[in-house]
JSON list of C-alpha atoms in Angstrom, two decimals:
[
{"chain": "A", "resi": 1, "resn": "LYS", "atom": "CA", "xyz": [89.41, 96.04, 86.49]},
{"chain": "A", "resi": 2, "resn": "SER", "atom": "CA", "xyz": [86.79, 98.60, 87.82]},
{"chain": "A", "resi": 3, "resn": "ILE", "atom": "CA", "xyz": [86.63, 99.94, 91.63]},
{"chain": "A", "resi": 4, "resn": "ALA", "atom": "CA", "xyz": [84.39, 97.30, 92.62]},
{"chain": "A", "resi": 5, "resn": "HIS", "atom": "CA", "xyz": [87.18, 94.22, 91.80]},
{"chain": "A", "resi": 6, "resn": "CYS", "atom": "CA", "xyz": [89.40, 96.32, 93.51]},
{"chain": "A", "resi": 7, "resn": "LEU", "atom": "CA", "xyz": [87.23, 96.99, 96.44]},
{"chain": "A", "resi": 8, "resn": "ASN", "atom": "CA", "xyz": [86.25, 93.43, 96.63]},
{"chain": "A", "resi": 9, "resn": "ASP", "atom": "CA", "xyz": [89.77, 91.75, 96.11]},
{"chain": "A", "resi": 10, "resn": "ALA", "atom": "CA", "xyz": [90.52, 93.92, 99.75]},
{"chain": "A", "resi": 11, "resn": "GLY", "atom": "CA", "xyz": [87.50, 92.20, 101.17]},
{"chain": "A", "resi": 12, "resn": "TYR", "atom": "CA", "xyz": [84.57, 94.84, 100.88]},
{"chain": "A", "resi": 13, "resn": "LYS", "atom": "CA", "xyz": [81.09, 94.33, 99.94]},
{"chain": "A", "resi": 14, "resn": "THR", "atom": "CA", "xyz": [79.98, 96.08, 96.70]},
{"chain": "A", "resi": 15, "resn": "GLY", "atom": "CA", "xyz": [76.71, 97.64, 95.43]},
{"chain": "A", "resi": 16, "resn": "TRP", "atom": "CA", "xyz": [75.19, 99.82, 92.91]},
{"chain": "A", "resi": 17, "resn": "ILE", "atom": "CA", "xyz": [71.79, 101.72, 93.09]},
{"chain": "A", "resi": 18, "resn": "GLY", "atom": "CA", "xyz": [70.38, 103.48, 90.81]},
{"chain": "A", "resi": 19, "resn": "LYS", "atom": "CA", "xyz": [71.64, 104.93, 87.17]},
{"chain": "A", "resi": 20, "resn": "TRP", "atom": "CA", "xyz": [74.44, 102.85, 84.98]},
{"chain": "A", "resi": 21, "resn": "HIS", "atom": "CA", "xyz": [74.55, 103.93, 81.79]},
{"chain": "A", "resi": 22, "resn": "ILE", "atom": "CA", "xyz": [78.05, 102.43, 80.78]},
{"chain": "A", "resi": 23, "resn": "ASP", "atom": "CA", "xyz": [77.00, 98.92, 79.93]},
{"chain": "A", "resi": 24, "resn": "GLY", "atom": "CA", "xyz": [75.93, 99.69, 76.13]},
{"chain": "A", "resi": 25, "resn": "GLN", "atom": "CA", "xyz": [73.17, 97.22, 75.82]},
{"chain": "A", "resi": 26, "resn": "GLY", "atom": "CA", "xyz": [70.16, 99.38, 75.87]},
{"chain": "A", "resi": 27, "resn": "ARG", "atom": "CA", "xyz": [68.57, 101.79, 78.20]},
{"chain": "A", "resi": 28, "resn": "HIS", "atom": "CA", "xyz": [65.97, 99.48, 79.57]},
{"chain": "A", "resi": 29, "resn": "SER", "atom": "CA", "xyz": [68.28, 96.04, 79.23]},
{"chain": "A", "resi": 30, "resn": "TYR", "atom": "CA", "xyz": [68.86, 93.90, 82.03]},
{"chain": "A", "resi": 31, "resn": "THR", "atom": "CA", "xyz": [72.40, 93.51, 82.81]},
{"chain": "A", "resi": 32, "resn": "PRO", "atom": "CA", "xyz": [73.72, 90.33, 83.69]},
{"chain": "A", "resi": 33, "resn": "PRO", "atom": "CA", "xyz": [75.55, 89.68, 86.67]},
{"chain": "A", "resi": 34, "resn": "GLU", "atom": "CA", "xyz": [78.79, 88.85, 84.36]},
{"chain": "A", "resi": 35, "resn": "ARG", "atom": "CA", "xyz": [78.83, 92.36, 82.98]},
{"chain": "A", "resi": 36, "resn": "ARG", "atom": "CA", "xyz": [78.67, 94.50, 86.53]},
{"chain": "A", "resi": 37, "resn": "GLN", "atom": "CA", "xyz": [81.82, 94.99, 86.86]},
{"chain": "A", "resi": 38, "resn": "GLY", "atom": "CA", "xyz": [81.99, 92.97, 89.85]},
{"chain": "A", "resi": 39, "resn": "PHE", "atom": "CA", "xyz": [79.40, 94.35, 91.82]},
{"chain": "A", "resi": 40, "resn": "ASP", "atom": "CA", "xyz": [77.52, 92.85, 94.25]},
{"chain": "A", "resi": 41, "resn": "TYR", "atom": "CA", "xyz": [74.33, 94.04, 95.59]},
{"chain": "A", "resi": 42, "resn": "TRP", "atom": "CA", "xyz": [72.55, 95.09, 92.59]},
{"chain": "A", "resi": 43, "resn": "ARG", "atom": "CA", "xyz": [68.89, 97.90, 92.30]},
{"chain": "A", "resi": 44, "resn": "THR", "atom": "CA", "xyz": [69.88, 98.95, 88.93]},
{"chain": "A", "resi": 45, "resn": "LEU", "atom": "CA", "xyz": [68.97, 100.43, 85.19]},
{"chain": "A", "resi": 46, "resn": "GLU", "atom": "CA", "xyz": [70.76, 101.24, 82.61]},
{"chain": "A", "resi": 47, "resn": "CYS", "atom": "CA", "xyz": [69.35, 104.82, 81.69]},
{"chain": "A", "resi": 48, "resn": "THR", "atom": "CA", "xyz": [65.90, 106.60, 82.17]},
{"chain": "A", "resi": 49, "resn": "HIS", "atom": "CA", "xyz": [65.16, 109.87, 82.90]},
{"chain": "A", "resi": 50, "resn": "ASP", "atom": "CA", "xyz": [60.81, 108.88, 83.71]},
{"chain": "A", "resi": 51, "resn": "TYR", "atom": "CA", "xyz": [61.88, 110.01, 86.83]},
{"chain": "A", "resi": 52, "resn": "ASN", "atom": "CA", "xyz": [58.26, 109.14, 88.36]},
{"chain": "A", "resi": 53, "resn": "ASN", "atom": "CA", "xyz": [58.12, 105.79, 85.94]},
{"chain": "A", "resi": 54, "resn": "SER", "atom": "CA", "xyz": [61.32, 104.27, 86.95]},
{"chain": "A", "resi": 55, "resn": "PRO", "atom": "CA", "xyz": [62.16, 100.83, 86.09]},
{"chain": "A", "resi": 56, "resn": "TYR", "atom": "CA", "xyz": [65.16, 99.06, 87.51]},
{"chain": "A", "resi": 57, "resn": "PHE", "atom": "CA", "xyz": [66.61, 95.06, 87.55]},
{"chain": "A", "resi": 58, "resn": "GLY", "atom": "CA", "xyz": [68.23, 93.70, 91.27]},
{"chain": "A", "resi": 59, "resn": "ASP", "atom": "CA", "xyz": [68.90, 90.05, 90.86]},
{"chain": "A", "resi": 60, "resn": "SER", "atom": "CA", "xyz": [66.61, 88.47, 88.11]},
{"chain": "A", "resi": 61, "resn": "PRO", "atom": "CA", "xyz": [65.71, 89.84, 84.49]},
{"chain": "A", "resi": 62, "resn": "GLU", "atom": "CA", "xyz": [61.95, 90.50, 85.96]},
{"chain": "A", "resi": 63, "resn": "LYS", "atom": "CA", "xyz": [61.74, 94.33, 85.73]},
{"chain": "A", "resi": 64, "resn": "LYS", "atom": "CA", "xyz": [60.94, 96.60, 88.61]},
{"chain": "A", "resi": 65, "resn": "TYR", "atom": "CA", "xyz": [59.58, 100.10, 89.41]},
{"chain": "A", "resi": 66, "resn": "TRP", "atom": "CA", "xyz": [60.58, 102.47, 91.94]},
{"chain": "A", "resi": 67, "resn": "LYS", "atom": "CA", "xyz": [57.42, 103.88, 93.83]},
{"chain": "A", "resi": 68, "resn": "GLY", "atom": "CA", "xyz": [57.34, 107.36, 93.12]},
{"chain": "A", "resi": 69, "resn": "TYR", "atom": "CA", "xyz": [60.45, 109.92, 92.28]},
{"chain": "A", "resi": 70, "resn": "ASP", "atom": "CA", "xyz": [63.22, 107.30, 91.99]},
{"chain": "A", "resi": 71, "resn": "ALA", "atom": "CA", "xyz": [65.97, 109.25, 93.38]},
{"chain": "A", "resi": 72, "resn": "ILE", "atom": "CA", "xyz": [63.39, 109.45, 97.06]},
{"chain": "A", "resi": 73, "resn": "GLU", "atom": "CA", "xyz": [63.38, 105.38, 96.31]},
{"chain": "A", "resi": 74, "resn": "GLN", "atom": "CA", "xyz": [66.57, 104.52, 95.36]},
{"chain": "A", "resi": 75, "resn": "THR", "atom": "CA", "xyz": [67.74, 106.88, 98.32]},
{"chain": "A", "resi": 76, "resn": "LYS", "atom": "CA", "xyz": [65.56, 104.90, 100.65]},
{"chain": "A", "resi": 77, "resn": "ASP", "atom": "CA", "xyz": [67.11, 101.28, 99.11]},
{"chain": "A", "resi": 78, "resn": "ALA", "atom": "CA", "xyz": [70.41, 103.05, 100.57]},
{"chain": "A", "resi": 79, "resn": "GLN", "atom": "CA", "xyz": [69.70, 103.20, 103.78]},
{"chain": "A", "resi": 80, "resn": "ALA", "atom": "CA", "xyz": [68.24, 99.44, 103.86]},
{"chain": "A", "resi": 81, "resn": "TYR", "atom": "CA", "xyz": [71.57, 98.72, 102.96]},
{"chain": "A", "resi": 82, "resn": "LEU", "atom": "CA", "xyz": [73.20, 100.63, 105.36]},
{"chain": "A", "resi": 83, "resn": "GLU", "atom": "CA", "xyz": [71.00, 99.26, 108.11]},
{"chain": "A", "resi": 84, "resn": "HIS", "atom": "CA", "xyz": [71.28, 96.17, 107.17]},
{"chain": "A", "resi": 85, "resn": "HIS", "atom": "CA", "xyz": [75.24, 96.24, 107.40]},
{"chain": "A", "resi": 86, "resn": "ALA", "atom": "CA", "xyz": [74.93, 97.50, 110.17]},
{"chain": "A", "resi": 87, "resn": "SER", "atom": "CA", "xyz": [72.86, 94.93, 111.81]},
{"chain": "A", "resi": 88, "resn": "SER", "atom": "CA", "xyz": [74.67, 91.98, 110.58]},
{"chain": "A", "resi": 89, "resn": "GLY", "atom": "CA", "xyz": [77.69, 92.12, 112.70]},
{"chain": "A", "resi": 90, "resn": "SER", "atom": "CA", "xyz": [79.97, 91.98, 109.34]},
{"chain": "A", "resi": 91, "resn": "ASP", "atom": "CA", "xyz": [83.38, 93.23, 109.37]},
{"chain": "A", "resi": 92, "resn": "SER", "atom": "CA", "xyz": [83.64, 93.71, 106.33]},
{"chain": "A", "resi": 93, "resn": "PRO", "atom": "CA", "xyz": [83.75, 96.82, 104.79]},
{"chain": "A", "resi": 94, "resn": "PHE", "atom": "CA", "xyz": [81.40, 98.57, 102.00]},
{"chain": "A", "resi": 95, "resn": "GLY", "atom": "CA", "xyz": [81.50, 100.16, 98.73]},
{"chain": "A", "resi": 96, "resn": "LEU", "atom": "CA", "xyz": [78.00, 101.86, 98.47]},
{"chain": "A", "resi": 97, "resn": "PHE", "atom": "CA", "xyz": [77.14, 104.11, 94.81]},
{"chain": "A", "resi": 98, "resn": "LEU", "atom": "CA", "xyz": [74.03, 105.77, 95.04]},
{"chain": "A", "resi": 99, "resn": "SER", "atom": "CA", "xyz": [73.77, 106.76, 91.40]},
{"chain": "A", "resi": 100, "resn": "TRP", "atom": "CA", "xyz": [70.56, 109.55, 91.10]},
{"chain": "A", "resi": 101, "resn": "GLY", "atom": "CA", "xyz": [69.17, 110.48, 87.90]},
{"chain": "A", "resi": 102, "resn": "PRO", "atom": "CA", "xyz": [68.26, 113.92, 88.45]},
{"chain": "A", "resi": 103, "resn": "PRO", "atom": "CA", "xyz": [68.72, 117.04, 88.41]},
{"chain": "A", "resi": 104, "resn": "HIS", "atom": "CA", "xyz": [68.99, 115.76, 84.79]},
{"chain": "A", "resi": 105, "resn": "ALA", "atom": "CA", "xyz": [66.45, 117.08, 82.50]},
{"chain": "A", "resi": 106, "resn": "PRO", "atom": "CA", "xyz": [63.40, 117.04, 82.11]},
{"chain": "A", "resi": 107, "resn": "TYR", "atom": "CA", "xyz": [63.44, 119.76, 84.52]},
{"chain": "A", "resi": 108, "resn": "GLN", "atom": "CA", "xyz": [59.92, 119.61, 86.25]},
{"chain": "A", "resi": 109, "resn": "THR", "atom": "CA", "xyz": [59.11, 116.13, 87.20]},
{"chain": "A", "resi": 110, "resn": "ALA", "atom": "CA", "xyz": [60.55, 116.49, 90.87]},
{"chain": "A", "resi": 111, "resn": "PRO", "atom": "CA", "xyz": [57.92, 116.09, 93.67]},
{"chain": "A", "resi": 112, "resn": "GLU", "atom": "CA", "xyz": [55.63, 119.34, 94.02]},
{"chain": "A", "resi": 113, "resn": "LYS", "atom": "CA", "xyz": [56.56, 120.20, 97.26]},
{"chain": "A", "resi": 114, "resn": "TYR", "atom": "CA", "xyz": [59.88, 120.59, 96.30]},
{"chain": "A", "resi": 115, "resn": "HIS", "atom": "CA", "xyz": [58.09, 123.05, 92.91]},
{"chain": "A", "resi": 116, "resn": "LYS", "atom": "CA", "xyz": [56.17, 124.92, 95.59]},
{"chain": "A", "resi": 117, "resn": "LEU", "atom": "CA", "xyz": [59.29, 126.11, 97.29]},
{"chain": "A", "resi": 118, "resn": "TYR", "atom": "CA", "xyz": [60.80, 127.96, 93.99]},
{"chain": "A", "resi": 119, "resn": "ALA", "atom": "CA", "xyz": [57.15, 129.23, 92.64]},
{"chain": "A", "resi": 120, "resn": "ASP", "atom": "CA", "xyz": [57.37, 132.69, 94.11]},
{"chain": "A", "resi": 121, "resn": "THR", "atom": "CA", "xyz": [60.64, 133.05, 94.49]},
{"chain": "A", "resi": 122, "resn": "GLU", "atom": "CA", "xyz": [63.46, 135.88, 92.19]},
{"chain": "A", "resi": 123, "resn": "ILE", "atom": "CA", "xyz": [65.74, 133.92, 90.60]},
{"chain": "A", "resi": 124, "resn": "THR", "atom": "CA", "xyz": [69.28, 134.96, 89.19]},
{"chain": "A", "resi": 125, "resn": "LEU", "atom": "CA", "xyz": [70.44, 133.60, 86.51]},
{"chain": "A", "resi": 126, "resn": "ARG", "atom": "CA", "xyz": [73.75, 133.67, 85.40]},
{"chain": "A", "resi": 127, "resn": "LYS", "atom": "CA", "xyz": [74.78, 136.56, 83.45]},
{"chain": "A", "resi": 128, "resn": "ASN", "atom": "CA", "xyz": [75.26, 134.83, 79.97]},
{"chain": "A", "resi": 129, "resn": "VAL", "atom": "CA", "xyz": [71.80, 133.87, 79.23]},
{"chain": "A", "resi": 130, "resn": "PRO", "atom": "CA", "xyz": [70.07, 135.84, 76.36]},
{"chain": "A", "resi": 131, "resn": "ASP", "atom": "CA", "xyz": [67.82, 138.39, 76.90]},
{"chain": "A", "resi": 132, "resn": "GLU", "atom": "CA", "xyz": [65.52, 136.18, 74.54]},
{"chain": "A", "resi": 133, "resn": "GLN", "atom": "CA", "xyz": [65.92, 133.15, 76.86]},
{"chain": "A", "resi": 134, "resn": "ARG", "atom": "CA", "xyz": [65.44, 134.58, 80.34]},
{"chain": "A", "resi": 135, "resn": "GLU", "atom": "CA", "xyz": [62.01, 133.63, 80.71]},
{"chain": "A", "resi": 136, "resn": "GLU", "atom": "CA", "xyz": [62.00, 130.34, 79.85]},
{"chain": "A", "resi": 137, "resn": "ALA", "atom": "CA", "xyz": [65.42, 129.92, 81.55]},
{"chain": "A", "resi": 138, "resn": "ILE", "atom": "CA", "xyz": [63.81, 131.42, 84.73]},
{"chain": "A", "resi": 139, "resn": "LYS", "atom": "CA", "xyz": [61.07, 127.97, 84.58]},
{"chain": "A", "resi": 140, "resn": "THR", "atom": "CA", "xyz": [64.10, 126.11, 83.85]},
{"chain": "A", "resi": 141, "resn": "TYR", "atom": "CA", "xyz": [65.78, 126.87, 86.67]},
{"chain": "A", "resi": 142, "resn": "LYS", "atom": "CA", "xyz": [62.97, 126.55, 89.36]},
{"chain": "A", "resi": 143, "resn": "GLY", "atom": "CA", "xyz": [62.59, 123.01, 87.89]},
{"chain": "A", "resi": 144, "resn": "TYR", "atom": "CA", "xyz": [66.33, 122.34, 88.37]},
{"chain": "A", "resi": 145, "resn": "TYR", "atom": "CA", "xyz": [66.46, 123.93, 92.12]},
{"chain": "A", "resi": 146, "resn": "ALA", "atom": "CA", "xyz": [63.41, 121.81, 93.41]},
{"chain": "A", "resi": 147, "resn": "HIS", "atom": "CA", "xyz": [65.81, 117.98, 91.74]},
{"chain": "A", "resi": 148, "resn": "MET", "atom": "CA", "xyz": [68.52, 119.78, 93.47]},
{"chain": "A", "resi": 149, "resn": "THR", "atom": "CA", "xyz": [66.75, 120.32, 97.07]},
{"chain": "A", "resi": 150, "resn": "ALA", "atom": "CA", "xyz": [65.13, 116.96, 96.44]},
{"chain": "A", "resi": 151, "resn": "LEU", "atom": "CA", "xyz": [68.34, 115.33, 96.49]},
{"chain": "A", "resi": 152, "resn": "ASP", "atom": "CA", "xyz": [69.51, 117.99, 99.70]},
{"chain": "A", "resi": 153, "resn": "ASP", "atom": "CA", "xyz": [66.58, 115.41, 101.55]},
{"chain": "A", "resi": 154, "resn": "CYS", "atom": "CA", "xyz": [67.72, 112.66, 100.18]},
{"chain": "A", "resi": 155, "resn": "MET", "atom": "CA", "xyz": [71.87, 113.45, 101.27]},
{"chain": "A", "resi": 156, "resn": "GLY", "atom": "CA", "xyz": [70.42, 114.23, 104.49]},
{"chain": "A", "resi": 157, "resn": "ASP", "atom": "CA", "xyz": [68.86, 111.22, 105.01]},
{"chain": "A", "resi": 158, "resn": "LEU", "atom": "CA", "xyz": [71.72, 109.36, 104.29]},
{"chain": "A", "resi": 159, "resn": "ILE", "atom": "CA", "xyz": [73.82, 110.90, 106.84]},
{"chain": "A", "resi": 160, "resn": "LYS", "atom": "CA", "xyz": [71.38, 110.39, 109.46]},
{"chain": "A", "resi": 161, "resn": "THR", "atom": "CA", "xyz": [70.98, 107.08, 108.90]},
{"chain": "A", "resi": 162, "resn": "LEU", "atom": "CA", "xyz": [75.31, 106.95, 108.92]},
{"chain": "A", "resi": 163, "resn": "GLU", "atom": "CA", "xyz": [74.73, 108.47, 111.95]},
{"chain": "A", "resi": 164, "resn": "GLU", "atom": "CA", "xyz": [72.05, 106.80, 113.83]},
{"chain": "A", "resi": 165, "resn": "THR", "atom": "CA", "xyz": [73.28, 103.19, 112.76]},
{"chain": "A", "resi": 166, "resn": "GLY", "atom": "CA", "xyz": [76.75, 104.51, 113.87]},
{"chain": "A", "resi": 167, "resn": "LEU", "atom": "CA", "xyz": [78.82, 104.03, 110.44]},
{"chain": "A", "resi": 168, "resn": "ALA", "atom": "CA", "xyz": [79.53, 107.65, 110.52]},
{"chain": "A", "resi": 169, "resn": "GLU", "atom": "CA", "xyz": [82.28, 107.34, 111.95]},
{"chain": "A", "resi": 170, "resn": "ASN", "atom": "CA", "xyz": [84.14, 105.13, 110.12]},
{"chain": "A", "resi": 171, "resn": "THR", "atom": "CA", "xyz": [82.27, 105.92, 106.37]},
{"chain": "A", "resi": 172, "resn": "ILE", "atom": "CA", "xyz": [84.04, 108.24, 104.07]},
{"chain": "A", "resi": 173, "resn": "LEU", "atom": "CA", "xyz": [81.39, 109.79, 101.74]},
{"chain": "A", "resi": 174, "resn": "VAL", "atom": "CA", "xyz": [81.88, 111.14, 98.24]},
{"chain": "A", "resi": 175, "resn": "TYR", "atom": "CA", "xyz": [79.21, 113.03, 96.71]},
{"chain": "A", "resi": 176, "resn": "THR", "atom": "CA", "xyz": [80.40, 114.61, 92.54]},
{"chain": "A", "resi": 177, "resn": "SER", "atom": "CA", "xyz": [78.70, 114.09, 89.59]},
{"chain": "A", "resi": 178, "resn": "ASP", "atom": "CA", "xyz": [79.51, 112.85, 86.14]},
{"chain": "A", "resi": 179, "resn": "HIS", "atom": "CA", "xyz": [79.00, 116.66, 84.15]},
{"chain": "A", "resi": 180, "resn": "GLY", "atom": "CA", "xyz": [77.25, 120.17, 84.45]},
{"chain": "A", "resi": 181, "resn": "ASP", "atom": "CA", "xyz": [74.40, 121.65, 82.67]},
{"chain": "A", "resi": 182, "resn": "MET", "atom": "CA", "xyz": [74.40, 124.92, 80.67]},
{"chain": "A", "resi": 183, "resn": "LEU", "atom": "CA", "xyz": [71.07, 126.22, 81.87]},
{"chain": "A", "resi": 184, "resn": "HIS", "atom": "CA", "xyz": [70.13, 128.72, 79.04]},
{"chain": "A", "resi": 185, "resn": "SER", "atom": "CA", "xyz": [73.66, 130.09, 79.44]},
{"chain": "A", "resi": 186, "resn": "ARG", "atom": "CA", "xyz": [75.36, 131.33, 75.48]},
{"chain": "A", "resi": 187, "resn": "GLY", "atom": "CA", "xyz": [71.83, 130.25, 74.52]},
{"chain": "A", "resi": 188, "resn": "ALA", "atom": "CA", "xyz": [72.57, 126.50, 74.96]},
{"chain": "A", "resi": 189, "resn": "MET", "atom": "CA", "xyz": [70.93, 123.25, 76.85]},
{"chain": "A", "resi": 190, "resn": "LYS", "atom": "CA", "xyz": [72.33, 120.58, 78.62]},
{"chain": "A", "resi": 191, "resn": "LYS", "atom": "CA", "xyz": [75.94, 118.97, 78.97]},
{"chain": "A", "resi": 192, "resn": "GLN", "atom": "CA", "xyz": [78.29, 118.43, 76.15]},
{"chain": "A", "resi": 193, "resn": "GLN", "atom": "CA", "xyz": [79.18, 121.58, 75.36]},
{"chain": "A", "resi": 194, "resn": "PRO", "atom": "CA", "xyz": [83.01, 123.00, 75.91]},
{"chain": "A", "resi": 195, "resn": "TRP", "atom": "CA", "xyz": [82.01, 125.05, 78.15]},
{"chain": "A", "resi": 196, "resn": "ASP", "atom": "CA", "xyz": [82.66, 125.29, 82.38]},
{"chain": "A", "resi": 197, "resn": "GLU", "atom": "CA", "xyz": [78.71, 125.63, 82.71]},
{"chain": "A", "resi": 198, "resn": "SER", "atom": "CA", "xyz": [78.93, 122.07, 81.34]},
{"chain": "A", "resi": 199, "resn": "LEU", "atom": "CA", "xyz": [82.04, 120.82, 82.37]},
{"chain": "A", "resi": 200, "resn": "ARG", "atom": "CA", "xyz": [82.49, 122.01, 85.82]},
{"chain": "A", "resi": 201, "resn": "ILE", "atom": "CA", "xyz": [81.10, 119.28, 88.34]},
{"chain": "A", "resi": 202, "resn": "PRO", "atom": "CA", "xyz": [81.09, 119.14, 92.59]},
{"chain": "A", "resi": 203, "resn": "PHE", "atom": "CA", "xyz": [83.32, 117.21, 94.68]},
{"chain": "A", "resi": 204, "resn": "LEU", "atom": "CA", "xyz": [82.57, 116.94, 97.94]},
{"chain": "A", "resi": 205, "resn": "LEU", "atom": "CA", "xyz": [84.30, 114.64, 100.95]},
{"chain": "A", "resi": 206, "resn": "ARG", "atom": "CA", "xyz": [82.88, 113.72, 104.27]},
{"chain": "A", "resi": 207, "resn": "TRP", "atom": "CA", "xyz": [86.50, 112.09, 105.47]},
{"chain": "A", "resi": 208, "resn": "PRO", "atom": "CA", "xyz": [85.13, 111.01, 109.72]},
{"chain": "A", "resi": 209, "resn": "GLU", "atom": "CA", "xyz": [87.59, 112.49, 112.40]},
{"chain": "A", "resi": 210, "resn": "ASN", "atom": "CA", "xyz": [89.19, 109.16, 112.99]},
{"chain": "A", "resi": 211, "resn": "LEU", "atom": "CA", "xyz": [90.06, 108.39, 110.16]},
{"chain": "A", "resi": 212, "resn": "LYS", "atom": "CA", "xyz": [92.45, 111.20, 109.21]},
{"chain": "A", "resi": 213, "resn": "ASN", "atom": "CA", "xyz": [95.38, 109.23, 110.72]}
]
């Protein structure tokens, strides 16, 4: 029984936008309603890291594509979901999951304006990056930071929409991830490594004042 089933049982509307990656039927396969773990609203693909040519499925097997950098377009879809919920007059609460693919590799595919922010920036590497990998690591870090900054803007847009729709005062916002990235530390890359760089993740919670009691 998934978190969506539990929320649905409690009267919540539920939605998932972005990367799914738990169905196991193939990265670009359509996920039928009975395999969506209880989520009602669906704009999702099992997995892709082609962030600028990113497909997804809605309520039918027709494959669609996000226009441009998928994290930004997925965020816009989440904003539209929030706006619709706020304007519908529904008394039902909601649980919406927005699952971005970045800053996962490939690292050099964020929009150009974010790469330009770091083009001439001096980068401080982790101390356990081997000397022979420093030049490549600097390039990797700059691309990783470009992805992260794009997501910073996306999160800001989400919070702005929550505030503009009046939903911020009674919505709990959680920001977290499923894994870290070695980023050349210990000479390794990506995830699935038994060290802090791969294992440690952010967990940020925005809890409105009027929900504290």
